[in-house]
Coordinates of N, CA, C and O in Angstrom, one line a residue:
M262 N 6.9 11.7 9.9 CA 7.2 11.4 8.5 C 6.7 10.0 8.1 O 6.7 9.1 8.9
F263 N 6.4 9.9 6.8 CA 5.9 8.7 6.3 C 6.8 8.3 5.1 O 7.3 9.1 4.3
E264 N 7.1 7.0 5.0 CA 7.8 6.5 3.8 C 6.9 5.5 3.1 O 6.3 4.6 3.7
Y265 N 6.8 5.7 1.8 CA 6.0 4.8 0.9 C 6.9 4.2 -0.1 O 7.7 4.9 -0.7
V266 N 6.7 2.9 -0.3 CA 7.5 2.2 -1.2 C 6.7 1.7 -2.4 O 5.6 1.1 -2.1
G267 N 7.2 1.9 -3.6 CA 6.4 1.5 -4.7 C 7.2 1.3 -5.9 O 8.5 1.3 -5.9
A268 N 6.6 1.0 -7.0 CA 7.2 0.8 -8.3 C 6.5 1.5 -9.4 O 5.3 1.5 -9.4
I269 N 7.2 2.1 -10.3 CA 6.7 2.8 -11.4 C 7.1 2.1 -12.7 O 8.1 1.3 -12.7
H270 N 6.5 2.5 -13.8 CA 6.8 1.9 -15.1 C 6.6 0.4 -15.2 O 7.5 -0.3 -15.6
I271 N 5.4 0.0 -14.9 CA 5.0 -1.4 -15.0 C 4.1 -1.6 -16.2 O 3.2 -0.8 -16.4
H272 N 4.3 -2.6 -17.0 CA 3.5 -2.9 -18.2 C 2.6 -4.1 -17.8 O 3.1 -5.0 -17.2
S273 N 1.4 -4.1 -18.4 CA 0.5 -5.2 -18.2 C 0.1 -5.8 -19.5 O 0.7 -5.4 -20.6
V274 N -0.9 -6.7 -19.5 CA -1.3 -7.2 -20.8 C -2.0 -6.2 -21.7 O -2.3 -6.5 -22.8
Y275 N -2.2 -5.0 -21.2 CA -2.7 -3.9 -22.0 C -1.7 -3.5 -23.1 O -2.1 -2.8 -24.0
S276 N -0.4 -3.8 -22.9 CA 0.6 -3.5 -23.9 C 1.5 -4.7 -24.0 O 1.0 -5.8 -24.4
D277 N 2.7 -4.6 -23.7 CA 3.7 -5.7 -23.9 C 4.1 -6.4 -22.6 O 5.0 -7.1 -22.6
G278 N 3.3 -6.3 -21.5 CA 3.5 -7.0 -20.3 C 2.8 -8.3 -20.3 O 2.0 -8.6 -21.3
T279 N 3.0 -9.1 -19.3 CA 2.4 -10.5 -19.3 C 1.4 -10.7 -18.2 O 0.7 -11.7 -18.1
G280 N 1.3 -9.7 -17.3 CA 0.4 -9.9 -16.1 C -0.8 -9.0 -16.2 O -0.8 -8.0 -16.9
K281 N -1.9 -9.4 -15.5 CA -3.1 -8.7 -15.4 C -2.9 -7.7 -14.2 O -2.3 -8.1 -13.2
I282 N -3.5 -6.6 -14.3 CA -3.3 -5.6 -13.2 C -3.7 -6.1 -11.8 O -2.9 -5.9 -10.9
P283 N -4.8 -6.7 -11.6 CA -5.1 -7.2 -10.3 C -4.1 -8.2 -9.8 O -3.7 -8.2 -8.6
D284 N -3.5 -9.0 -10.6 CA -2.4 -9.9 -10.2 C -1.2 -9.2 -9.9 O -0.5 -9.5 -8.9
I285 N -0.8 -8.2 -10.7 CA 0.4 -7.4 -10.4 C 0.2 -6.7 -9.0 O 1.2 -6.7 -8.2
A286 N -1.0 -6.1 -8.8 CA -1.2 -5.5 -7.5 C -1.1 -6.4 -6.3 O -0.6 -6.1 -5.3
R287 N -1.6 -7.6 -6.5 CA -1.6 -8.6 -5.5 C -0.1 -9.0 -5.2 O 0.3 -9.0 -4.0
Y288 N 0.7 -9.2 -6.2 CA 2.1 -9.5 -6.0 C 2.8 -8.3 -5.3 O 3.7 -8.5 -4.5
A289 N 2.5 -7.1 -5.7 CA 3.1 -5.9 -5.1 C 2.8 -5.9 -3.6 O 3.7 -5.6 -2.8
G290 N 1.6 -6.3 -3.2 CA 1.2 -6.3 -1.8 C 2.0 -7.4 -1.1 O 2.5 -7.2 0.1
E291 N 2.2 -8.6 -1.8 CA 3.0 -9.7 -1.1 C 4.4 -9.3 -0.8 O 5.0 -9.8 0.1
V292 N 5.0 -8.4 -1.6 CA 6.4 -8.0 -1.4 C 6.5 -6.7 -0.6 O 7.6 -6.2 -0.4
G293 N 5.4 -6.2 -0.2 CA 5.4 -5.0 0.7 C 5.3 -3.7 0.1 O 5.7 -2.7 0.7
L294 N 4.9 -3.6 -1.2 CA 4.8 -2.3 -1.8 C 3.5 -1.6 -1.4 O 2.5 -2.2 -1.1
D295 N 3.6 -0.2 -1.3 CA 2.5 0.6 -1.0 C 1.7 1.0 -2.2 O 0.5 1.3 -2.2
F296 N 2.4 1.2 -3.3 CA 1.8 1.6 -4.6 C 2.5 1.1 -5.8 O 3.6 0.7 -5.7
I297 N 1.8 1.0 -6.9 CA 2.3 0.7 -8.2 C 1.8 1.7 -9.2 O 0.7 2.3 -9.0
V298 N 2.6 2.0 -10.2 CA 2.2 2.9 -11.3 C 2.3 2.2 -12.6 O 3.4 1.9 -13.0
M299 N 1.2 1.9 -13.2 CA 1.1 1.2 -14.5 C 1.4 2.2 -15.6 O 0.9 3.4 -15.5
S300 N 2.2 1.8 -16.6 CA 2.5 2.7 -17.7 C 2.6 2.0 -19.0 O 3.6 1.9 -19.6
D301 N 1.5 1.4 -19.4 CA 1.4 0.6 -20.6 C 1.6 1.6 -21.8 O 1.4 2.8 -21.7
H302 N 2.1 1.0 -22.9 CA 2.4 1.8 -24.1 C 1.1 2.4 -24.8 O 0.2 1.6 -25.1
N303 N 1.1 3.7 -24.9 CA 0.1 4.4 -25.7 C -1.3 4.1 -25.5 O -2.2 4.1 -26.4
T304 N -1.7 3.8 -24.2 CA -3.1 3.6 -23.9 C -3.4 4.0 -22.4 O -2.6 3.7 -21.5
L305 N -4.6 4.5 -22.2 CA -5.1 4.7 -20.9 C -6.3 3.8 -20.7 O -7.1 4.1 -19.8
K306 N -6.5 2.8 -21.5 CA -7.6 1.9 -21.4 C -7.7 1.3 -20.0 O -8.8 1.2 -19.5
P307 N -6.6 0.9 -19.3 CA -6.8 0.4 -18.0 C -7.5 1.4 -17.0 O -8.2 1.0 -16.1
K308 N -7.2 2.7 -17.2 CA -7.9 3.7 -16.4 C -9.4 3.7 -16.7 O -10.2 3.7 -15.8
R309 N -9.7 3.7 -17.9 CA -11.1 3.7 -18.3 C -11.8 2.4 -17.9 O -13.0 2.5 -17.6
D310 N -11.1 1.3 -17.8 CA -11.7 0.1 -17.4 C -11.8 -0.1 -15.9 O -12.2 -1.1 -15.4
G311 N -11.4 1.0 -15.1 CA -11.5 1.0 -13.7 C -10.4 0.3 -12.9 O -10.6 0.0 -11.7
F312 N -9.2 0.2 -13.4 CA -8.2 -0.5 -12.7 C -7.4 0.5 -11.8 O -6.5 0.1 -11.1
E313 N -7.6 1.8 -11.9 CA -7.0 2.7 -11.0 C -7.7 2.8 -9.7 O -8.8 3.4 -9.6
R314 N -7.2 2.1 -8.7 CA -7.9 2.0 -7.4 C -7.0 1.3 -6.4 O -5.9 0.9 -6.7
W315 N -7.6 1.1 -5.2 CA -6.9 0.4 -4.2 C -7.1 -1.1 -4.4 O -8.2 -1.6 -4.7
Y316 N -6.1 -1.9 -4.2 CA -6.1 -3.4 -4.1 C -5.6 -3.8 -2.8 O -4.4 -3.8 -2.6
G317 N -6.5 -3.9 -1.8 CA -6.0 -4.1 -0.4 C -5.3 -2.9 0.0 O -5.8 -1.8 0.0
N318 N -4.0 -3.1 0.4 CA -3.2 -1.9 0.9 C -2.3 -1.3 -0.2 O -1.5 -0.5 0.1
V319 N -2.5 -1.7 -1.5 CA -1.7 -1.2 -2.6 C -2.6 -0.3 -3.4 O -3.6 -0.7 -3.9
M320 N -2.1 0.9 -3.6 CA -2.7 1.9 -4.5 C -2.2 1.7 -5.9 O -0.9 1.7 -6.1
C321 N -3.0 1.5 -6.9 CA -2.6 1.4 -8.3 C -3.0 2.6 -9.0 O -4.2 3.0 -9.1
L322 N -2.0 3.3 -9.6 CA -2.2 4.5 -10.4 C -2.0 4.2 -11.8 O -1.1 3.3 -12.1
I323 N -2.7 4.8 -12.7 CA -2.5 4.5 -14.2 C -2.0 5.8 -14.9 O -2.7 6.8 -14.9
G324 N -0.9 5.6 -15.5 CA -0.4 6.6 -16.5 C -0.2 5.9 -17.8 O -0.7 4.8 -18.0
Y325 N 0.7 6.4 -18.6 CA 1.0 5.6 -19.8 C 2.3 6.1 -20.4 O 2.9 7.1 -20.1
E326 N 2.9 5.2 -21.2 CA 4.2 5.5 -21.9 C 3.9 5.8 -23.3 O 3.3 5.1 -24.0
I327 N 4.4 7.0 -23.7 CA 4.2 7.5 -25.1 C 5.5 7.2 -25.9 O 6.6 7.4 -25.4
N328 N 5.4 6.6 -27.0 CA 6.5 6.4 -27.9 C 6.4 7.4 -29.1 O 5.3 7.6 -29.6
D329 N 7.5 7.9 -29.6 CA 7.4 8.7 -30.8 C 7.3 7.8 -32.0 O 7.4 6.6 -31.9
K330 N 7.1 8.5 -33.1 CA 6.8 7.7 -34.4 C 8.0 6.8 -34.8 O 7.8 5.8 -35.4
S331 N 9.2 7.2 -34.4 CA 10.4 6.4 -34.8 C 10.8 5.4 -33.7 O 11.8 4.7 -33.8
D332 N 10.0 5.4 -32.6 CA 10.2 4.5 -31.4 C 11.6 4.7 -30.8 O 12.2 3.8 -30.3
K333 N 12.2 5.9 -30.9 CA 13.5 6.2 -30.3 C 13.3 6.9 -28.9 O 14.3 6.9 -28.2
N334 N 12.2 7.5 -28.7 CA 12.0 8.2 -27.4 C 10.7 7.6 -26.7 O 9.7 7.3 -27.4
H335 N 10.9 7.5 -25.4 CA 9.8 7.0 -24.6 C 9.6 8.0 -23.5 O 10.5 8.4 -22.9
Y336 N 8.3 8.2 -23.1 CA 8.0 9.3 -22.2 C 6.8 8.9 -21.3 O 5.8 8.4 -21.8
L337 N 7.0 9.0 -20.0 CA 5.9 8.6 -19.1 C 5.1 9.8 -18.7 O 5.6 10.8 -18.4
A338 N 3.8 9.6 -18.8 CA 2.8 10.7 -18.5 C 1.8 10.2 -17.5 O 1.3 9.1 -17.7
F339 N 1.5 11.1 -16.5 CA 0.6 10.7 -15.5 C -0.4 11.9 -15.3 O -0.2 13.0 -15.6
G340 N -1.6 11.5 -14.8 CA -2.6 12.6 -14.5 C -3.5 12.9 -15.7 O -4.1 14.0 -15.7
L341 N -3.4 12.1 -16.7 CA -4.2 12.4 -17.9 C -5.5 11.5 -17.9 O -5.4 10.4 -17.5
D342 N -6.5 12.0 -18.5 CA -7.7 11.2 -18.8 C -7.8 10.7 -20.2 O -8.6 9.8 -20.5
H343 N -7.1 11.3 -21.1 CA -7.1 11.0 -22.5 C -5.6 11.0 -23.0 O -4.8 11.8 -22.6
T344 N -5.3 10.1 -24.0 CA -4.0 10.1 -24.6 C -3.8 11.4 -25.4 O -4.8 12.0 -25.9
V345 N -2.6 11.7 -25.7 CA -2.3 13.0 -26.4 C -1.9 12.7 -27.9 O -1.6 13.6 -28.6
G346 N -1.9 11.5 -28.3 CA -1.6 11.1 -29.7 C -0.7 10.0 -29.7 O 0.0 9.7 -28.7
V347 N -0.7 9.3 -30.8 CA 0.1 8.1 -31.0 C 1.1 8.3 -32.1 O 0.8 8.9 -33.2
R348 N 2.3 8.0 -31.9 CA 3.4 8.0 -32.9 C 3.6 9.4 -33.5 O 3.8 9.6 -34.7
I349 N 3.5 10.4 -32.6 CA 3.8 11.8 -33.0 C 5.3 12.1 -32.5 O 5.8 11.4 -31.7
P350 N 5.9 13.2 -33.0 CA 7.2 13.5 -32.6 C 7.3 13.8 -31.1 O 6.3 14.3 -30.5
A351 N 8.4 13.4 -30.5 CA 8.6 13.6 -29.0 C 8.3 15.0 -28.6 O 7.6 15.2 -27.6
K352 N 8.8 16.0 -29.3 CA 8.6 17.4 -28.9 C 7.1 17.7 -28.8 O 6.7 18.5 -28.0
E353 N 6.4 17.1 -29.7 CA 4.9 17.4 -29.8 C 4.2 16.8 -28.6 O 3.3 17.4 -28.0
Y354 N 4.5 15.5 -28.3 CA 3.7 14.9 -27.2 C 4.1 15.5 -25.8 O 3.3 15.6 -24.9
V355 N 5.4 15.9 -25.7 CA 5.8 16.6 -24.4 C 5.0 17.9 -24.3 O 4.5 18.2 -23.2
R356 N 4.9 18.6 -25.4 CA 4.1 19.9 -25.3 C 2.7 19.6 -25.0 O 2.1 20.3 -24.1
R357 N 2.1 18.6 -25.6 CA 0.6 18.3 -25.3 C 0.4 17.9 -23.9 O -0.6 18.3 -23.3
V358 N 1.3 17.1 -23.3 CA 1.2 16.6 -21.9 C 1.3 17.9 -21.0 O 0.4 18.0 -20.1
R359 N 2.2 18.7 -21.2 CA 2.4 19.9 -20.4 C 1.2 20.9 -20.5 O 0.8 21.5 -19.5
E360 N 0.7 21.0 -21.7 CA -0.5 21.9 -21.9 C -1.7 21.4 -21.1 O -2.5 22.2 -20.6
R361 N -1.8 20.1 -20.9 CA -2.9 19.5 -20.1 C -2.6 19.6 -18.6 O -3.5 19.1 -17.8
G362 N -1.5 20.1 -18.2 CA -1.1 20.2 -16.8 C -0.8 18.9 -16.1 O -0.9 18.8 -14.9
A363 N -0.6 17.9 -16.9 CA -0.3 16.6 -16.3 C 1.2 16.5 -15.8 O 2.0 17.3 -16.2
S364 N 1.5 15.4 -15.1 CA 2.8 15.2 -14.6 C 3.5 14.4 -15.7 O 2.9 13.6 -16.5
D365 N 4.8 14.5 -15.8 CA 5.6 13.8 -16.8 C 6.9 13.4 -16.1 O 7.3 13.8 -15.1
S366 N 7.6 12.5 -16.8 CA 8.9 12.0 -16.3 C 9.7 11.4 -17.4 O 9.2 10.9 -18.4

């Protein structure tokens, strides 16, 4: 059996976080994490920019956090190559994520 330790729902400078992804990954390695999952608001630009990869012994995966138009609901989506829309009703973005066969949480 294997045990992997990581952190999900991390924001970077791509939305409202303060760290750059390589720095976040380096810090994750320093504290013994095996993986991190980035989930910046309403963007998959970090994935397009090539930040989904190994950083030493830390795997960095890129998902994103979707906000509804009234900013009352937040939803994490993973396994997508394109965003499903910005500021649309929660019921609609959940449907779109599931249609694309991606993971959600």
